[in-house]
CSV table of C-alpha atoms and ligand atoms in Angstrom, one decimal:
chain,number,residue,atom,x,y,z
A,699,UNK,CA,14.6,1.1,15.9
A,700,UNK,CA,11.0,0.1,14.9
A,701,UNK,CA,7.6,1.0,15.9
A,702,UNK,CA,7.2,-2.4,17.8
A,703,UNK,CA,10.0,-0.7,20.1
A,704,UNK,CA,6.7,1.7,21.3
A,705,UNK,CA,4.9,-1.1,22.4
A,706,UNK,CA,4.5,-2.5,26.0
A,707,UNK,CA,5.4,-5.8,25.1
A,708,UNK,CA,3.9,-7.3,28.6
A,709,UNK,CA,0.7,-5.5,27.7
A,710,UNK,CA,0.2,-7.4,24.2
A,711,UNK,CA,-2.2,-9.0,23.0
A,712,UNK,CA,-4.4,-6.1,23.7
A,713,UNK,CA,-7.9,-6.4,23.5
A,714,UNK,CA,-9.6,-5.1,20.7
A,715,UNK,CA,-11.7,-7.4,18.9
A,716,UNK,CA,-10.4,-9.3,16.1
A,717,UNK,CA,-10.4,-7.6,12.8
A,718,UNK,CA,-10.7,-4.4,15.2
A,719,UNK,CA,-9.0,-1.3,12.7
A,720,UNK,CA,-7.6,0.8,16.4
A,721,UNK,CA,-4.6,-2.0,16.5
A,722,UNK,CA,-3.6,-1.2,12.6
A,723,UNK,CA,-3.9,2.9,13.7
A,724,UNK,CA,-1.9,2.5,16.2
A,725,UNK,CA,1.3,1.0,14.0
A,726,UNK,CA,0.8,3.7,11.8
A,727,UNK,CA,1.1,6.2,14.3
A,728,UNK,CA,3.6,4.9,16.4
A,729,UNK,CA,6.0,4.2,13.1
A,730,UNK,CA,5.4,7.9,11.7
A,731,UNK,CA,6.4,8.7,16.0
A,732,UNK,CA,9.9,6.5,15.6
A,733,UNK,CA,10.8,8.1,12.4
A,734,UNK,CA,10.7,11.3,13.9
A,735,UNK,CA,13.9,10.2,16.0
A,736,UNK,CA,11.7,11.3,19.3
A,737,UNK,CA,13.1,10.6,22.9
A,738,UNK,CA,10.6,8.2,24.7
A,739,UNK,CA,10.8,10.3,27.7
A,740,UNK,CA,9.8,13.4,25.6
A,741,UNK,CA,6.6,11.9,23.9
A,742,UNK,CA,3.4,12.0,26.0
A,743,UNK,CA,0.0,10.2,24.3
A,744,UNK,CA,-2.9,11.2,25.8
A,745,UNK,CA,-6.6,9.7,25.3
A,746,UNK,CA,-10.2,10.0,26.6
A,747,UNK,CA,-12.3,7.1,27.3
A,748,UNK,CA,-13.5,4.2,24.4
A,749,UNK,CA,-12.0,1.4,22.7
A,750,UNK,CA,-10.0,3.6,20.4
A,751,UNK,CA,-9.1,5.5,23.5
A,752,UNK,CA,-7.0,2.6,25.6
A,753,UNK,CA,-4.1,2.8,22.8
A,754,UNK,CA,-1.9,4.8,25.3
A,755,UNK,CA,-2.1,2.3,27.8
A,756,UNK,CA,-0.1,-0.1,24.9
A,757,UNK,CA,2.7,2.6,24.7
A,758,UNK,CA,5.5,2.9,26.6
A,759,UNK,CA,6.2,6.4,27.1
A,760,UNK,CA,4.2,8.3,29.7
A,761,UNK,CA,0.6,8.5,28.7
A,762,UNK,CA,-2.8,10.1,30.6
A,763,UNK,CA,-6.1,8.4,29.9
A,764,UNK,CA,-8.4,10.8,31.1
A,765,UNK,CA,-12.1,10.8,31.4
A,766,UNK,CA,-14.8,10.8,28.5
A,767,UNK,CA,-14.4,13.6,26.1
A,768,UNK,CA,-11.5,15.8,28.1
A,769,UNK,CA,-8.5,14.1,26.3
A,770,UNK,CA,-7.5,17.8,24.2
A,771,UNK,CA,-8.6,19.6,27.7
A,772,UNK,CA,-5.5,17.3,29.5
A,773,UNK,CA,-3.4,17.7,26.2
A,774,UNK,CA,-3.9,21.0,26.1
A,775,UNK,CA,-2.5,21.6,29.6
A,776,UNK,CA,0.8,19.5,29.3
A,777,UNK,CA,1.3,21.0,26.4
A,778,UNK,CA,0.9,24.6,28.0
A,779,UNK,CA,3.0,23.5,31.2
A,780,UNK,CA,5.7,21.9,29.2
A,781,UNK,CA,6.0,22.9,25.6
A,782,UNK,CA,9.0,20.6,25.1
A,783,UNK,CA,7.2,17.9,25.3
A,784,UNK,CA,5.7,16.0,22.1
A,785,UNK,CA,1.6,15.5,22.7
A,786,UNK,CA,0.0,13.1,20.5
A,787,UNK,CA,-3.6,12.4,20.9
A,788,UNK,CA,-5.6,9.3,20.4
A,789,UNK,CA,-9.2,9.6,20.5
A,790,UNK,CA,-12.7,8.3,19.3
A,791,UNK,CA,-15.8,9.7,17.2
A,792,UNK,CA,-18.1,9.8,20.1
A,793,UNK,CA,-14.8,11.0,22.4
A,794,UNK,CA,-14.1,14.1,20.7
A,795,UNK,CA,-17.1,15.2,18.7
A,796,UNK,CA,-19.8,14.3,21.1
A,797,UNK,CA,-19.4,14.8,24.7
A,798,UNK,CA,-15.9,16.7,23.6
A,799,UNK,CA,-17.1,18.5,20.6
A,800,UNK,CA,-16.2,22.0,22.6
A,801,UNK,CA,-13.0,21.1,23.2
A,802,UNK,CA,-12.4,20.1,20.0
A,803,UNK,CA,-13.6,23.1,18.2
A,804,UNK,CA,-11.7,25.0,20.7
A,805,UNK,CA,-8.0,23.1,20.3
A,806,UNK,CA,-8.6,24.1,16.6
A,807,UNK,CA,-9.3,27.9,17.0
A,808,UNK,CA,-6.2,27.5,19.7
A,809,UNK,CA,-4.3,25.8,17.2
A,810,UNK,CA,-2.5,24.2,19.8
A,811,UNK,CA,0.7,22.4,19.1
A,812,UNK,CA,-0.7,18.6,19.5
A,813,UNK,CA,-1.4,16.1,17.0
A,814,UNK,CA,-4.5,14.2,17.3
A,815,UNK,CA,-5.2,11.0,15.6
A,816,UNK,CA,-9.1,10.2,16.0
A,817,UNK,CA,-10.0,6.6,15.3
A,818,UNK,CA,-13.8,7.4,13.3
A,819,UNK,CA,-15.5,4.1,13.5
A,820,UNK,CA,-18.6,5.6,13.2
A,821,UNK,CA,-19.9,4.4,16.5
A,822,UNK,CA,-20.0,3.7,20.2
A,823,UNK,CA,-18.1,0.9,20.0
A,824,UNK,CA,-17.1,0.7,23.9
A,825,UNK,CA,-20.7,0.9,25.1
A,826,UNK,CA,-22.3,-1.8,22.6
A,827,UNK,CA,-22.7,0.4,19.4
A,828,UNK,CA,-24.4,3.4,19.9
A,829,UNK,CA,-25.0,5.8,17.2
A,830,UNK,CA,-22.1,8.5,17.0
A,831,UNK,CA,-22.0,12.0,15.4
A,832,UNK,CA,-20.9,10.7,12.5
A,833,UNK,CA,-23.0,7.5,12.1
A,834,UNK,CA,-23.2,7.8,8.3
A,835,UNK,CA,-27.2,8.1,7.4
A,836,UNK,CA,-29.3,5.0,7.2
A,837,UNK,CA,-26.7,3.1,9.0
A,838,UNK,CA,-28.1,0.6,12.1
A,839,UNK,CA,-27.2,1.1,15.4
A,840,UNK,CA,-28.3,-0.1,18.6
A,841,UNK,CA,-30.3,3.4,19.2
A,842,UNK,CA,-30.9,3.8,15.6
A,843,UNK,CA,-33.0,0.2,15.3
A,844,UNK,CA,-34.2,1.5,11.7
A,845,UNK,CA,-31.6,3.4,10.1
A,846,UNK,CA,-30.1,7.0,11.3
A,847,UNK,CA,-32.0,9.7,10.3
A,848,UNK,CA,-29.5,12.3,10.9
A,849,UNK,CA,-26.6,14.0,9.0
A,850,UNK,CA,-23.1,12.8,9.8
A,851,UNK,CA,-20.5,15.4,11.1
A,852,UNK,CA,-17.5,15.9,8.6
A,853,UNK,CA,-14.2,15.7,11.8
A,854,UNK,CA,-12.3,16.7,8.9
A,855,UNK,CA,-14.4,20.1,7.6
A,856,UNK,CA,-15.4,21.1,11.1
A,857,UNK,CA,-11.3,21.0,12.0
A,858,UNK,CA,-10.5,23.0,9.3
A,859,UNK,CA,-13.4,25.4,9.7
A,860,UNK,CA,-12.2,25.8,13.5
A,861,UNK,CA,-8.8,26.8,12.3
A,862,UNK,CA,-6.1,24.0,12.2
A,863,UNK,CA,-2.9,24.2,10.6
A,864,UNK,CA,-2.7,21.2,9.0
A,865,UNK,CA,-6.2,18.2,8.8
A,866,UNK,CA,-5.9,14.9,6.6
A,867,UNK,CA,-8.1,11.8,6.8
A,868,UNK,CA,-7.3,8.6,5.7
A,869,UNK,CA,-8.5,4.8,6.5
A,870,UNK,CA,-7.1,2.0,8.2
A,871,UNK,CA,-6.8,0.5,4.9
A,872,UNK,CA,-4.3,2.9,3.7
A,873,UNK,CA,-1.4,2.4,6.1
A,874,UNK,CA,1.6,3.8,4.3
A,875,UNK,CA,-0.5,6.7,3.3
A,876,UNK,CA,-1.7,7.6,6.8
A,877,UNK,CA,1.8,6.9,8.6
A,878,UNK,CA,3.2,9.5,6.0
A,879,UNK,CA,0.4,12.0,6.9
A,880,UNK,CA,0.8,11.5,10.9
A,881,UNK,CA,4.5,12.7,10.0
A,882,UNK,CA,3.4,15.3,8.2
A,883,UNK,CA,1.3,16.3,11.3
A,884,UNK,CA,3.9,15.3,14.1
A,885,UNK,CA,6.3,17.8,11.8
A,886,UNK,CA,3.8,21.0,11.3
A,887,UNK,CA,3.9,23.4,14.4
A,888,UNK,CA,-0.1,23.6,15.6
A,889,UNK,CA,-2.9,21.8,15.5
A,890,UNK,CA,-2.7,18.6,13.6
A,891,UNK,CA,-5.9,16.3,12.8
A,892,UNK,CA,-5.7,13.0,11.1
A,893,UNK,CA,-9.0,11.5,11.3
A,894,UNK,CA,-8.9,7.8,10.4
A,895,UNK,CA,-12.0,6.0,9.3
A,896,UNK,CA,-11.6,2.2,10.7
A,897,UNK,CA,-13.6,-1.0,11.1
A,898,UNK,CA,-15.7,-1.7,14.8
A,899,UNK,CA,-16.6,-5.4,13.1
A,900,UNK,CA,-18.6,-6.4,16.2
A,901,UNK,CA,-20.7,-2.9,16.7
A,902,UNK,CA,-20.8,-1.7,13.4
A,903,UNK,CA,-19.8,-4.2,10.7
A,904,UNK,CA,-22.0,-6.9,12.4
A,905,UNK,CA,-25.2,-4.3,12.0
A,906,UNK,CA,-24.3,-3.3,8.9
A,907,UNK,CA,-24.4,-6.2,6.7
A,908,UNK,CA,-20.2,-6.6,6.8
A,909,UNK,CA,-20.4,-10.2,7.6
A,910,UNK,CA,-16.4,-10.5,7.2
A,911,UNK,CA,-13.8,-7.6,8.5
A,912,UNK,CA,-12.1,-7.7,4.8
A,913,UNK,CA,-15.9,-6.9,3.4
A,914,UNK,CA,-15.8,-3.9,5.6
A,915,UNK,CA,-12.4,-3.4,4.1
A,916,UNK,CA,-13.3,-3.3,0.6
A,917,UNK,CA,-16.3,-1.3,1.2
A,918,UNK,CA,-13.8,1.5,2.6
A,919,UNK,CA,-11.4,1.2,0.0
A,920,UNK,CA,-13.9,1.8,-2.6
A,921,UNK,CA,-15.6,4.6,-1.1
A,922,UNK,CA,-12.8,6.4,-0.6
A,923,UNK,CA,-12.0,9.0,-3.3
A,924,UNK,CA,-8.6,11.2,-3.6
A,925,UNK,CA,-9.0,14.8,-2.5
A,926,UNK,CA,-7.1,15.3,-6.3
A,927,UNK,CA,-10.0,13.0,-8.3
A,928,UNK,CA,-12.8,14.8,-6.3
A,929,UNK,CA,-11.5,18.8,-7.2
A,930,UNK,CA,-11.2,17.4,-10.9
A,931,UNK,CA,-14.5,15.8,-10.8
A,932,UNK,CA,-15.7,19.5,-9.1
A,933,UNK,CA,-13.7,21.2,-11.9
A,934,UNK,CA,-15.6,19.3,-14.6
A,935,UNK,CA,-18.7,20.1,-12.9
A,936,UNK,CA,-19.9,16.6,-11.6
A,937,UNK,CA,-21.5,15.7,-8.8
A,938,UNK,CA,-19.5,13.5,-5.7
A,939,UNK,CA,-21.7,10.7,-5.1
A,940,UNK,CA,-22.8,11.1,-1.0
A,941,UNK,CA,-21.3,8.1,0.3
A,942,UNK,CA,-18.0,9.3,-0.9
A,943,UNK,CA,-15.0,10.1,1.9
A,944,UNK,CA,-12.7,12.4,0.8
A,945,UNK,CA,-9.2,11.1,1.4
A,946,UNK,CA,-5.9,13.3,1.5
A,947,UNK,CA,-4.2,15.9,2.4
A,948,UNK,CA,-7.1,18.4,3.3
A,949,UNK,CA,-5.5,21.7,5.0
A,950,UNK,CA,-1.8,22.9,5.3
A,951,UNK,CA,-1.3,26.4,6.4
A,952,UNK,CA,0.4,28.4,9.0
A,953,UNK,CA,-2.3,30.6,11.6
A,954,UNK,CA,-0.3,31.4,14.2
A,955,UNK,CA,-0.2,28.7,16.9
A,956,UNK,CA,-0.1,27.8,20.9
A,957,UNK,CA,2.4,25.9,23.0
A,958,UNK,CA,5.4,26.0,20.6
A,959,UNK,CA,8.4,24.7,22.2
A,960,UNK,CA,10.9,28.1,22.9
A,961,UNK,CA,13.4,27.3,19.8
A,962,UNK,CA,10.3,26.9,17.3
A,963,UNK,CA,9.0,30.7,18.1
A,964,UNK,CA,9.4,32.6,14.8
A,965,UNK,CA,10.6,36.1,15.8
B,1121,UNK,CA,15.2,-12.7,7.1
B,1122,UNK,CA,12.3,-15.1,7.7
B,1123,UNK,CA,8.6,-14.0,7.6
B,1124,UNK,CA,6.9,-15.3,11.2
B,1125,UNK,CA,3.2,-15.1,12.8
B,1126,UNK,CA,3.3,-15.0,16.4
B,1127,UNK,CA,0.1,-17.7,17.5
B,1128,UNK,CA,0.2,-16.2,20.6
B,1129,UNK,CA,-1.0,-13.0,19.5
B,1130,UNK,CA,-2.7,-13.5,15.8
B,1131,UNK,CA,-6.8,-13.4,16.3
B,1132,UNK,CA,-7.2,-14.5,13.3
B,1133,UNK,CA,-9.1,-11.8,11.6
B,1134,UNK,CA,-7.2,-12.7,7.9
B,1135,UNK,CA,-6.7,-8.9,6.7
B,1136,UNK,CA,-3.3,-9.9,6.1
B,1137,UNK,CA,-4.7,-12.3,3.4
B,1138,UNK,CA,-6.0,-9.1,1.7
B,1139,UNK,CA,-2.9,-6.3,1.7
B,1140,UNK,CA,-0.1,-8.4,0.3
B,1141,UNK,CA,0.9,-7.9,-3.4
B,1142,UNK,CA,2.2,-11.6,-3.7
B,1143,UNK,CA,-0.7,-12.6,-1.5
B,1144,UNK,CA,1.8,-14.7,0.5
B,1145,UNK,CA,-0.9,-15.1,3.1
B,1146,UNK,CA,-3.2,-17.7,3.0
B,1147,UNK,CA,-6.5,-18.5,4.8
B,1148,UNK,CA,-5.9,-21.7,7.4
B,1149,UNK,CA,-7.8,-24.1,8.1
B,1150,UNK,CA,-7.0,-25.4,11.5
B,1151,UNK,CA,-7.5,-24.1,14.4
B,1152,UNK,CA,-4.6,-23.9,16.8
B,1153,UNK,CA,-4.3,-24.9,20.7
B,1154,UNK,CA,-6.2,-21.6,21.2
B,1155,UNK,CA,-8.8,-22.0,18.4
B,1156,UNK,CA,-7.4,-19.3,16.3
B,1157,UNK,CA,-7.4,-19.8,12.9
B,1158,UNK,CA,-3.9,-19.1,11.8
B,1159,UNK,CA,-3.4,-17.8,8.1
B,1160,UNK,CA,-0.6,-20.2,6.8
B,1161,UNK,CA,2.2,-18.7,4.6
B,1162,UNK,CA,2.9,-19.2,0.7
B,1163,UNK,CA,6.5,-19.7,-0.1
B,1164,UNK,CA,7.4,-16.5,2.0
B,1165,UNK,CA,10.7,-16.6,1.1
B,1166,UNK,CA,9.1,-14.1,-2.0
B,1167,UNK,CA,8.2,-11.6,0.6
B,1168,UNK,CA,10.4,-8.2,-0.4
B,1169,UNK,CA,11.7,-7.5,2.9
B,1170,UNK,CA,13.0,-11.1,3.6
B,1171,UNK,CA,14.7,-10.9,0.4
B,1172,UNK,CA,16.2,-7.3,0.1
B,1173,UNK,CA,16.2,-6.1,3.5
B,1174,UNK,CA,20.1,-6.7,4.3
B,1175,UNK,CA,21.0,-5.5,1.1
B,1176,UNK,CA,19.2,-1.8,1.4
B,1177,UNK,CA,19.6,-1.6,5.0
B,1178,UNK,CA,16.2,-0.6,5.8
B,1179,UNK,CA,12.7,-2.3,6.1
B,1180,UNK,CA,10.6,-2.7,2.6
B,1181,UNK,CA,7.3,-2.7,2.1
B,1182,UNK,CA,5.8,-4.0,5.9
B,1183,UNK,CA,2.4,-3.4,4.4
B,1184,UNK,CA,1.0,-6.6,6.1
B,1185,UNK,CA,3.2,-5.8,9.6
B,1186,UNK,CA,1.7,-2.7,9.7
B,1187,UNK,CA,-2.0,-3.7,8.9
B,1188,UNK,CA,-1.8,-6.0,11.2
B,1189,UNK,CA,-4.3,-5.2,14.2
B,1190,UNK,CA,-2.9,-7.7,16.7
B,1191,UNK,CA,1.0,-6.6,16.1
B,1192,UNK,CA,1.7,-11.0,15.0
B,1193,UNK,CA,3.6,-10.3,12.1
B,1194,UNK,CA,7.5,-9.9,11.9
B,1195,UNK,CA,10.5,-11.3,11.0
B,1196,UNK,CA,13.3,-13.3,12.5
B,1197,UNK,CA,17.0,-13.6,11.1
B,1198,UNK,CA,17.9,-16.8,10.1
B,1199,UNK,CA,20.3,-18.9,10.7
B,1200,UNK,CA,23.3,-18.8,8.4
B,1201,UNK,CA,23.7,-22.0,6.9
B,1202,UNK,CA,25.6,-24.9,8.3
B,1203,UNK,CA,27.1,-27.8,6.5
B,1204,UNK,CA,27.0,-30.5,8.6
B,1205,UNK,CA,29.5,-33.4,9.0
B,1206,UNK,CA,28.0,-36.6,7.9
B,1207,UNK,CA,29.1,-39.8,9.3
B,1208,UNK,CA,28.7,-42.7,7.1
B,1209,UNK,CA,29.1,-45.8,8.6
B,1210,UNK,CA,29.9,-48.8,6.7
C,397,TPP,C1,-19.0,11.1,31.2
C,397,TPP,C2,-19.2,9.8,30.5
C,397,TPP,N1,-20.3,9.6,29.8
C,397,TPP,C3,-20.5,8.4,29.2
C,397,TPP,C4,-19.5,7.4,29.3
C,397,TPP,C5,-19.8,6.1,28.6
C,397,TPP,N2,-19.0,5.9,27.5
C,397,TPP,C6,-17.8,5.2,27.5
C,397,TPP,S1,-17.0,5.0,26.1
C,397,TPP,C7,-18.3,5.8,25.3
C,397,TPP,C8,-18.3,6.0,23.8
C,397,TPP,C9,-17.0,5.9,23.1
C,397,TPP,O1,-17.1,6.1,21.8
C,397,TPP,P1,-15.9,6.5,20.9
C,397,TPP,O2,-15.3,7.7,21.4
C,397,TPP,O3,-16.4,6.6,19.5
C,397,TPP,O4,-14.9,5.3,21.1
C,397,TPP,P2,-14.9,3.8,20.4
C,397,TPP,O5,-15.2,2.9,21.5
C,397,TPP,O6,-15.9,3.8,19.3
C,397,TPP,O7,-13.5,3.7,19.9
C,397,TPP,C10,-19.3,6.2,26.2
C,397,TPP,C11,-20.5,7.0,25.8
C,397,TPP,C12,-18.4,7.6,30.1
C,397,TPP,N3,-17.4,6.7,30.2
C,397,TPP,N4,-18.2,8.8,30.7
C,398,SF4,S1,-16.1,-2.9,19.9
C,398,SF4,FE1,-15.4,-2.2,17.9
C,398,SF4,S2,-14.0,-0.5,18.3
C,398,SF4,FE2,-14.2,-1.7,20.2
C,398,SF4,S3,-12.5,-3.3,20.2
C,398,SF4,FE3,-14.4,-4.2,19.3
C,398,SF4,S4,-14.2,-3.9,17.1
C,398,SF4,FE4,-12.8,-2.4,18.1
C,399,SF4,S1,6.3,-7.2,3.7
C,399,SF4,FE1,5.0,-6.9,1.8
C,399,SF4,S2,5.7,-8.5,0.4
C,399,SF4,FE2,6.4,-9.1,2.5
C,399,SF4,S3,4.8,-10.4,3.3
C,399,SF4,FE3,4.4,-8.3,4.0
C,399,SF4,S4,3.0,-7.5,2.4
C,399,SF4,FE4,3.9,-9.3,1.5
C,400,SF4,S1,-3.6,-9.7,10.2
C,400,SF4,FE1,-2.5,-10.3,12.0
C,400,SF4,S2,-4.1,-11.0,13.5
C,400,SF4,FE2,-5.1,-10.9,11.4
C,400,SF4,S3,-4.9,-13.0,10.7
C,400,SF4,FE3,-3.1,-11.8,9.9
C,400,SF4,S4,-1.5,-12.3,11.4
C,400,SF4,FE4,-3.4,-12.8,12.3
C,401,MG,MG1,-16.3,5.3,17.9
């Protein structure tokens, strides 16, 4: 079997944009998904509302796509009802840190047993490119006309800080690395959050002087810096340049988690 | 195995031209009946997983099938090959 067995063939094309990063995510997930050996009728994705967020609707398992922001609230409740069941999450930047930043924050401190893939294009890309949370400083949108003003949220710090078990972030450039890490997240009991920094060519690249989707692609490639280069460079005592993104393999640990399927309780 | 792009779905965006290590993927330069821009393929017969995909017994490499937004790229056994009868008339 192959991850092109997840996909509702009737449903395809879908319709992102071209050059749009969600479609590459969602290979990457769904491949780490088929090597886990999953049932279909055991796997449950669940979204909010956005262009990253109609990826369930691709999928042919059973799948909720609930209303802005509420996608770890729904999560959170099949997972509680049926903890058998595998919940993976798709979601947005503006989806879960802005109008569902408290239930993020809250599904960490939980540490409930869902792995949540969050598809950071660093904008409203659904509603015609709205400034995000984590519309990186300086950057144009359409309700930043001269340049955001405003610090970016780290998804990645603020999970960890909120108590997951295991965070990594990755790009939509580096698919084998991120389909390994979705495994790794599918695998560790808890809360597991890949963020994914991805192209929106027509909200953000187009703003943003990324005339081409591979220029975009290059520019995330080489601002991406391994979590092992940056502690060396901290260990030397340099500074990380600011338009850095960490990439790796952020958090692994064991808190004690929610929603664990019976035969995974440790006594 | 045979390396394929499925018209129907491609978009055309070209970040396949960019993630393959034999760069086997080529800008076009024609638009098709949908005015897509389909790359066009380099000797794909290189590709790894064409080549050594029956002999390990599991896919290799799949970079470009898995960067691939619009889910166009896979591949398609071949046809094993045929010799065919010719009939010479004199
Ligand atoms: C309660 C509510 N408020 C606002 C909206 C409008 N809205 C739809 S999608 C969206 C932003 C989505 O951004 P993001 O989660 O980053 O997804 P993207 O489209 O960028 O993938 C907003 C504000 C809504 N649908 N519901
Ligand atoms: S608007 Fe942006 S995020 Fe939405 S489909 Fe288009 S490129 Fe993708
Ligand atoms: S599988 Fe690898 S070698 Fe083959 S065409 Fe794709 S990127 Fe190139
Ligand atoms: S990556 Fe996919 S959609 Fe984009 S040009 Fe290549 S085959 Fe077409
Ligand atoms: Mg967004």
């Amino acid at each position: 079997m192959s991850f092109e067995d997840w996909f509702r063939q009737d449903r395809l094309p879908h319709i992102y944009c071209a050059g749009c990063g969600n479609g590459t995510i969602i290979n990457c997930t769904l491949a780490a998904v088929d090597s886990m050996g999953w049932k279909k009728e055991d796997t449950v994705f669940v979204s909010g509302i956005g262009c990253s967020s109609r990826a369930p609707g691709y999928i042919v398992t059973d799948s909720l796509h609930t209303t802005h922001g509420r996608a770890l609230a729904f999560a959170t409740g099949v997972k509680m009802a049926n903890p058998k069941l595998h919940v993976v999450v798709f979601t947005g930047d503006g989806d879960l840190a802005a109008i569902g930043g408290n239930h993020f924050i809250h599904a960490c401190r939980r540490n409930i047993d869902l792995t949540v893939v969050c598809m950071n294009n660093q904008i409203y890309g659904m509603t015609g490119g709205q400034g995000s949370p984590t519309t990186p400083r300086g950057c144009i949108s359409t309700t930043t006309p001269y340049g955001s003003t405003e610090p970016a949220f780290d998804l990645s710090e603020l999970a960890i800080a909120a108590g997951a078990n295991y965070v990594a972030r990755w790009t939509s450039y580096h698919v084998k690395e991120l389909e390994r890490a979705v495994k790794t997240g599918l695998e560790t009991p808890g809360f597991s959050f890949i963020e994914v920094l991805v192209q929106c060519p027509t909200n953000f690249g187009r703003r943003n002087k990324f005339r081409q989707v591979a220029d975009q692609i290059e520019y995330i490639k080489a601002h991406s810096l391994l979590k092992a280069k940056r502690d060396r460079l901290l260990e030397q005592g340099e500074r990380i340049p600011e338009d850095m993104y960490v990439v790796g393999e952020l958090m692994r640990r064991s808190r004690p988690a929610m929603g664990l399927a019976p035969t995974e309780v440790k006594p | 195995m045979k390396l394929a792009i499925d018209e129907t779905r491609c978009k055309g965006c070209n970040l396949c031209t960019k993630v393959c290590p034999y760069r086997i993927f080529k800008e076009g330069k024609h638009p098709n009946l949908r005015g897509i821009v389909v790359p066009e393929l380099d000797r794909p017969e290189r590709c790894t997983n064409c080549r050594l995909r029956h002999l390990y017994g599991r896919q290799l490499c799949g970079v470009c099938q898995l960067t691939c937004p619009d889910q166009a790229i896979h591949w398609v056994e071949e046809e094993p090959y045929e010799p065919h009868k010719v009939a010479i008339e004199y």
